[in-house]
Amino acid sequence: MGEDMYGSFRFDLTVDMQSGLAVAPVLIGLFAIPELLKIIVFRHNQSHKPMQLGDNRVTRDELRRSLKAMLKGSMIGVVMGAIPGIGPSAAAFSSYGEAQRSSKNRENFGKGELEGIAASESANNGCCGSTMIPLLALGVPGDVITGVMLGAFMIHGMTPGPMLFENNLHEVYMLFIGMLFSSVLLFGAGKATMRFFSHISRIPPGLMAPIVLALCVFGIFSISNSMYDVIVLLAMGIFGFFMFLFAIPAAPFLIAFILGPMLEENLRRALALSRGDPSILVSSPITWLFASLAIFVVVVTIRQQLKKAKA
């Protein structure tokens, strides 16, 4: 006798909430809007003197100091980028947190520490290439950008998946070559526009805040032409500002927001396959390996926090 499974919406206060919260308004709301609120609320405590652009050349000592963070960040980005649905945002914040945990200069993180910048950017760059792995091999987009690319492939009559390398091998090689050239062009574009973008710091905060707010609102509205996303953007901005006031980091919240639905979906699928038997979660050596690594990281982090508190 078969068993029927039924689903119901949770926390669906409105019809729009039945589709959940999109990543873009939550991400921009958590990190952009609180900065604007800080400019407005703490405007009397801020200096209006523009920042001076220092030497843009990386010294040998700075490269040596950041090399470990760059290598770890690249590995984190490649691994997390190959997992569908995570994307570069979660990889960048995970790499930043790992660099802060293992750095001797962790008290300088958040103040322009070079190791943090190198860790997050190397993870972001490593993730961009590896998101193509699930797209090309399985036909599953790794993030929002590869989701758009999936639609572009299908418009041109190409179906990403195992048969793509057999039927459209030339197009795949063209894509790889284009990604290599784009990395070189990106470096040149950054070098050429670095000094130009530094003049943004000369814009008065009272003028900068409304301009950035308008760009955020119009950008979020243009994604799906929905005022619901704009409301989510503003609500998450206020929520992120209160997190800042209570010294609660926003990065773990964002990572949990991205990975939480994936965890719940796969947990539900595993329990459905095992007919409710939770032993399936520890039925293979791979699950034991990842569970051991997770426990190890949590225990090491707690020990470091306890040592820090005693000191």
XYZ file of C-alpha atoms in Angstrom:
311
model
C 0.000 0.000 0.000
C 1.536 3.300 -1.109
C 2.075 6.337 1.080
C 0.996 9.826 0.063
C 3.095 12.893 0.807
C 1.525 16.303 1.178
C 3.083 19.735 1.519
C 1.878 23.016 2.937
C 3.287 26.530 3.014
C 4.956 27.864 6.130
C 5.081 31.507 7.200
C 3.126 32.528 4.080
C 1.649 35.746 5.437
C 1.060 36.964 1.862
C 0.791 35.298 -1.541
C 4.203 36.695 -2.526
C 5.863 35.016 0.442
C 4.883 31.594 -0.878
C 7.767 31.816 -3.360
C 10.263 32.536 -0.566
C 12.907 35.239 -0.362
C 15.233 35.814 -3.320
C 18.974 35.939 -2.689
C 19.563 39.326 -4.358
C 17.293 41.507 -2.146
C 18.465 39.712 1.002
C 22.139 40.085 0.065
C 21.930 43.767 -0.888
C 19.601 44.505 2.009
C 21.985 42.994 4.552
C 25.157 44.675 3.315
C 24.244 47.835 1.370
C 21.279 49.351 3.206
C 22.880 49.172 6.711
C 25.873 51.118 5.374
C 23.530 53.837 4.153
C 21.774 53.915 7.519
C 25.156 54.247 9.222
C 25.934 57.269 7.057
C 22.644 58.886 8.044
C 22.586 57.984 11.742
C 26.282 58.579 12.467
C 26.847 61.451 10.040
C 27.965 63.813 12.829
C 30.767 61.431 13.842
C 32.165 60.955 10.353
C 34.984 62.837 8.721
C 34.192 64.289 5.295
C 37.842 64.345 4.259
C 38.273 62.156 1.135
C 40.473 59.100 1.405
C 43.838 59.246 -0.296
C 44.723 56.496 -2.725
C 47.977 54.892 -1.649
C 50.496 52.882 -3.597
C 48.652 50.305 -5.705
C 51.660 48.046 -6.047
C 51.785 44.884 -3.945
C 55.076 44.485 -2.160
C 56.873 41.170 -1.787
C 56.126 41.105 1.938
C 52.406 41.732 1.361
C 52.290 38.975 -1.261
C 54.060 36.534 1.044
C 51.726 37.427 3.919
C 48.606 36.945 1.777
C 49.736 33.871 -0.149
C 48.322 31.412 2.392
C 44.940 33.168 2.405
C 44.894 33.236 -1.402
C 45.620 29.511 -1.723
C 43.045 28.541 0.893
C 40.502 30.932 -0.603
C 41.030 29.519 -4.107
C 40.482 25.974 -2.843
C 37.357 26.980 -0.912
C 36.016 28.798 -3.970
C 36.622 25.877 -6.316
C 35.006 23.331 -3.975
C 31.980 25.476 -3.063
C 31.527 26.669 -6.639
C 31.221 23.086 -7.872
C 28.273 22.560 -5.499
C 25.054 23.710 -7.242
C 23.208 26.620 -5.685
C 25.900 28.023 -3.377
C 27.548 30.613 -5.611
C 30.431 33.044 -5.032
C 28.818 34.995 -2.165
C 28.820 32.093 0.287
C 32.297 31.061 -0.882
C 33.716 34.555 -0.359
C 32.296 34.886 3.152
C 33.382 31.365 4.109
C 36.923 32.082 2.899
C 36.957 35.415 4.734
C 35.857 33.733 7.962
C 38.493 31.016 7.620
C 41.207 33.612 6.936
C 40.149 35.617 9.992
C 40.119 32.492 12.162
C 43.633 31.424 11.177
C 45.299 34.838 10.818
C 47.680 36.395 13.321
C 46.203 39.807 12.467
C 42.564 38.870 13.004
C 41.925 42.058 15.002
C 42.595 44.085 11.818
C 39.905 42.289 9.811
C 37.141 44.702 8.871
C 39.624 47.587 8.774
C 41.180 46.909 5.378
C 43.332 43.916 6.262
C 44.971 42.663 3.059
C 44.618 39.001 4.030
C 40.830 39.320 4.257
C 40.610 40.998 0.865
C 42.863 38.377 -0.719
C 40.894 35.511 0.852
C 37.451 36.707 -0.207
C 38.494 37.740 -3.725
C 40.443 34.548 -4.405
C 37.419 32.490 -3.322
C 35.159 34.629 -5.485
C 37.407 34.179 -8.521
C 37.871 30.456 -7.908
C 34.131 29.997 -7.579
C 33.312 31.717 -10.884
C 35.078 29.071 -12.939
C 33.997 26.041 -10.945
C 30.292 26.977 -11.167
C 30.586 25.878 -14.801
C 31.257 22.285 -13.677
C 27.680 21.366 -12.675
C 26.275 23.467 -15.536
C 28.252 21.818 -18.328
C 28.488 18.313 -16.857
C 25.010 17.912 -15.346
C 22.941 20.764 -16.771
C 22.408 22.163 -13.252
C 23.275 25.872 -12.774
C 25.767 26.544 -10.010
C 24.540 30.077 -9.265
C 22.402 32.898 -10.673
C 24.863 33.742 -13.466
C 25.105 30.173 -14.727
C 21.310 30.001 -14.503
C 21.158 32.836 -17.033
C 23.763 31.009 -19.140
C 21.598 27.877 -19.044
C 18.777 29.863 -20.622
C 21.162 31.282 -23.242
C 22.394 27.779 -24.130
C 18.860 26.519 -24.593
C 17.906 29.534 -26.719
C 20.721 28.598 -29.116
C 19.660 24.954 -29.218
C 22.336 23.576 -26.861
C 21.341 21.436 -23.905
C 23.954 21.462 -21.099
C 24.758 18.014 -19.818
C 26.898 14.999 -20.702
C 25.933 15.179 -24.394
C 27.056 18.803 -24.687
C 30.711 17.780 -24.990
C 29.822 15.351 -27.790
C 27.431 17.509 -29.794
C 28.851 21.018 -29.188
C 32.523 20.488 -28.406
C 33.658 23.550 -30.388
C 31.315 25.841 -28.444
C 32.577 24.425 -25.138
C 36.200 25.135 -26.099
C 35.216 28.651 -27.209
C 33.658 29.172 -23.788
C 36.847 28.042 -22.030
C 39.028 30.314 -24.190
C 36.688 33.248 -23.567
C 36.927 32.731 -19.799
C 40.736 32.761 -20.002
C 40.800 35.979 -22.018
C 38.217 37.622 -19.751
C 40.498 37.103 -16.736
C 43.305 38.990 -18.477
C 40.973 41.757 -19.640
C 39.511 42.084 -16.146
C 42.974 42.712 -14.719
C 43.658 45.417 -17.313
C 40.279 47.060 -16.766
C 40.854 47.140 -13.019
C 44.260 48.751 -13.391
C 42.901 51.354 -15.824
C 39.873 52.409 -13.749
C 41.333 52.134 -10.232
C 42.260 55.790 -9.890
C 39.004 56.943 -11.490
C 36.807 55.021 -9.052
C 38.825 56.318 -6.096
C 37.236 59.741 -6.671
C 33.896 58.305 -5.524
C 35.135 58.879 -1.965
C 35.019 62.633 -2.667
C 31.233 62.586 -3.068
C 29.549 64.024 0.082
C 27.819 61.318 2.159
C 24.558 63.270 2.091
C 24.537 62.966 -1.701
C 25.975 59.459 -1.872
C 23.309 57.820 0.341
C 20.239 58.656 -1.798
C 22.081 57.797 -5.025
C 23.087 54.340 -3.745
C 19.607 53.755 -2.291
C 17.984 54.620 -5.627
C 20.346 52.275 -7.482
C 19.610 49.465 -5.016
C 15.840 49.900 -5.310
C 15.814 50.191 -9.098
C 18.226 47.290 -9.475
C 16.181 44.945 -7.297
C 12.916 46.020 -8.937
C 14.348 45.412 -12.420
C 15.156 41.761 -11.664
C 11.535 40.575 -11.456
C 9.486 43.815 -11.638
C 8.133 43.093 -8.170
C 7.556 45.550 -5.337
C 7.679 42.573 -2.991
C 11.443 42.277 -3.593
C 11.844 45.993 -2.837
C 9.992 45.536 0.464
C 12.250 42.566 1.286
C 15.277 44.745 0.448
C 14.224 47.508 2.846
C 13.126 45.085 5.583
C 16.423 43.196 5.444
C 18.270 46.519 5.463
C 16.617 47.543 8.728
C 17.208 44.061 10.129
C 20.878 44.228 9.108
C 21.265 47.626 10.761
C 19.980 46.255 14.065
C 22.379 43.312 13.690
C 25.182 45.874 13.369
C 24.019 47.715 16.493
C 24.060 44.457 18.487
C 27.433 43.385 16.966
C 25.909 40.349 15.226
C 27.843 39.451 12.042
C 25.739 39.331 8.892
C 27.910 36.880 6.918
C 26.881 33.730 8.890
C 23.244 34.746 8.502
C 23.665 34.996 4.726
C 25.451 31.640 4.479
C 22.710 29.993 6.564
C 20.075 31.632 4.361
C 21.683 30.180 1.228
C 22.518 26.725 2.577
C 19.455 26.272 4.819
C 16.943 25.434 2.059
C 19.445 23.057 0.449
C 19.935 21.283 3.785
C 16.201 20.955 4.368
C 15.463 19.798 0.820
C 18.134 17.100 0.805
C 17.278 15.992 4.349
C 13.663 15.557 3.295
C 14.733 13.631 0.184
C 17.028 11.338 2.199
C 14.355 10.577 4.786
C 11.834 9.914 2.028
C 14.192 7.395 0.395
C 14.825 5.647 3.728
C 11.143 5.813 4.761
C 11.965 7.928 7.801
C 15.052 6.022 8.952
C 17.665 8.630 10.052
C 20.488 6.050 9.909
C 20.788 6.786 6.180
C 22.544 10.029 7.121
C 25.535 8.062 8.483
C 25.387 5.028 6.207
C 28.491 5.707 4.085
C 32.145 6.593 4.779
C 31.738 9.928 2.949
C 29.078 11.085 5.413
C 31.290 10.097 8.335
C 34.192 12.012 6.807
C 32.248 15.242 6.354
C 30.561 14.896 9.754
C 33.964 14.445 11.393
C 35.345 17.488 9.597
C 32.358 19.586 10.670
C 32.695 18.495 14.307
C 36.447 19.146 14.199
C 35.974 22.698 12.869
C 33.300 23.475 15.470
C 35.415 22.144 18.350
C 38.539 24.048 17.209
C 36.539 27.261 16.823
C 34.997 26.935 20.296
C 38.433 26.268 21.841
C 39.888 29.348 20.186
C 36.985 31.478 21.388
C 37.409 30.180 24.947
C 41.142 30.944 24.873
C 40.390 34.410 23.546
C 37.813 34.990 26.309
C 40.268 33.863 29.028
C 42.995 36.111 27.629
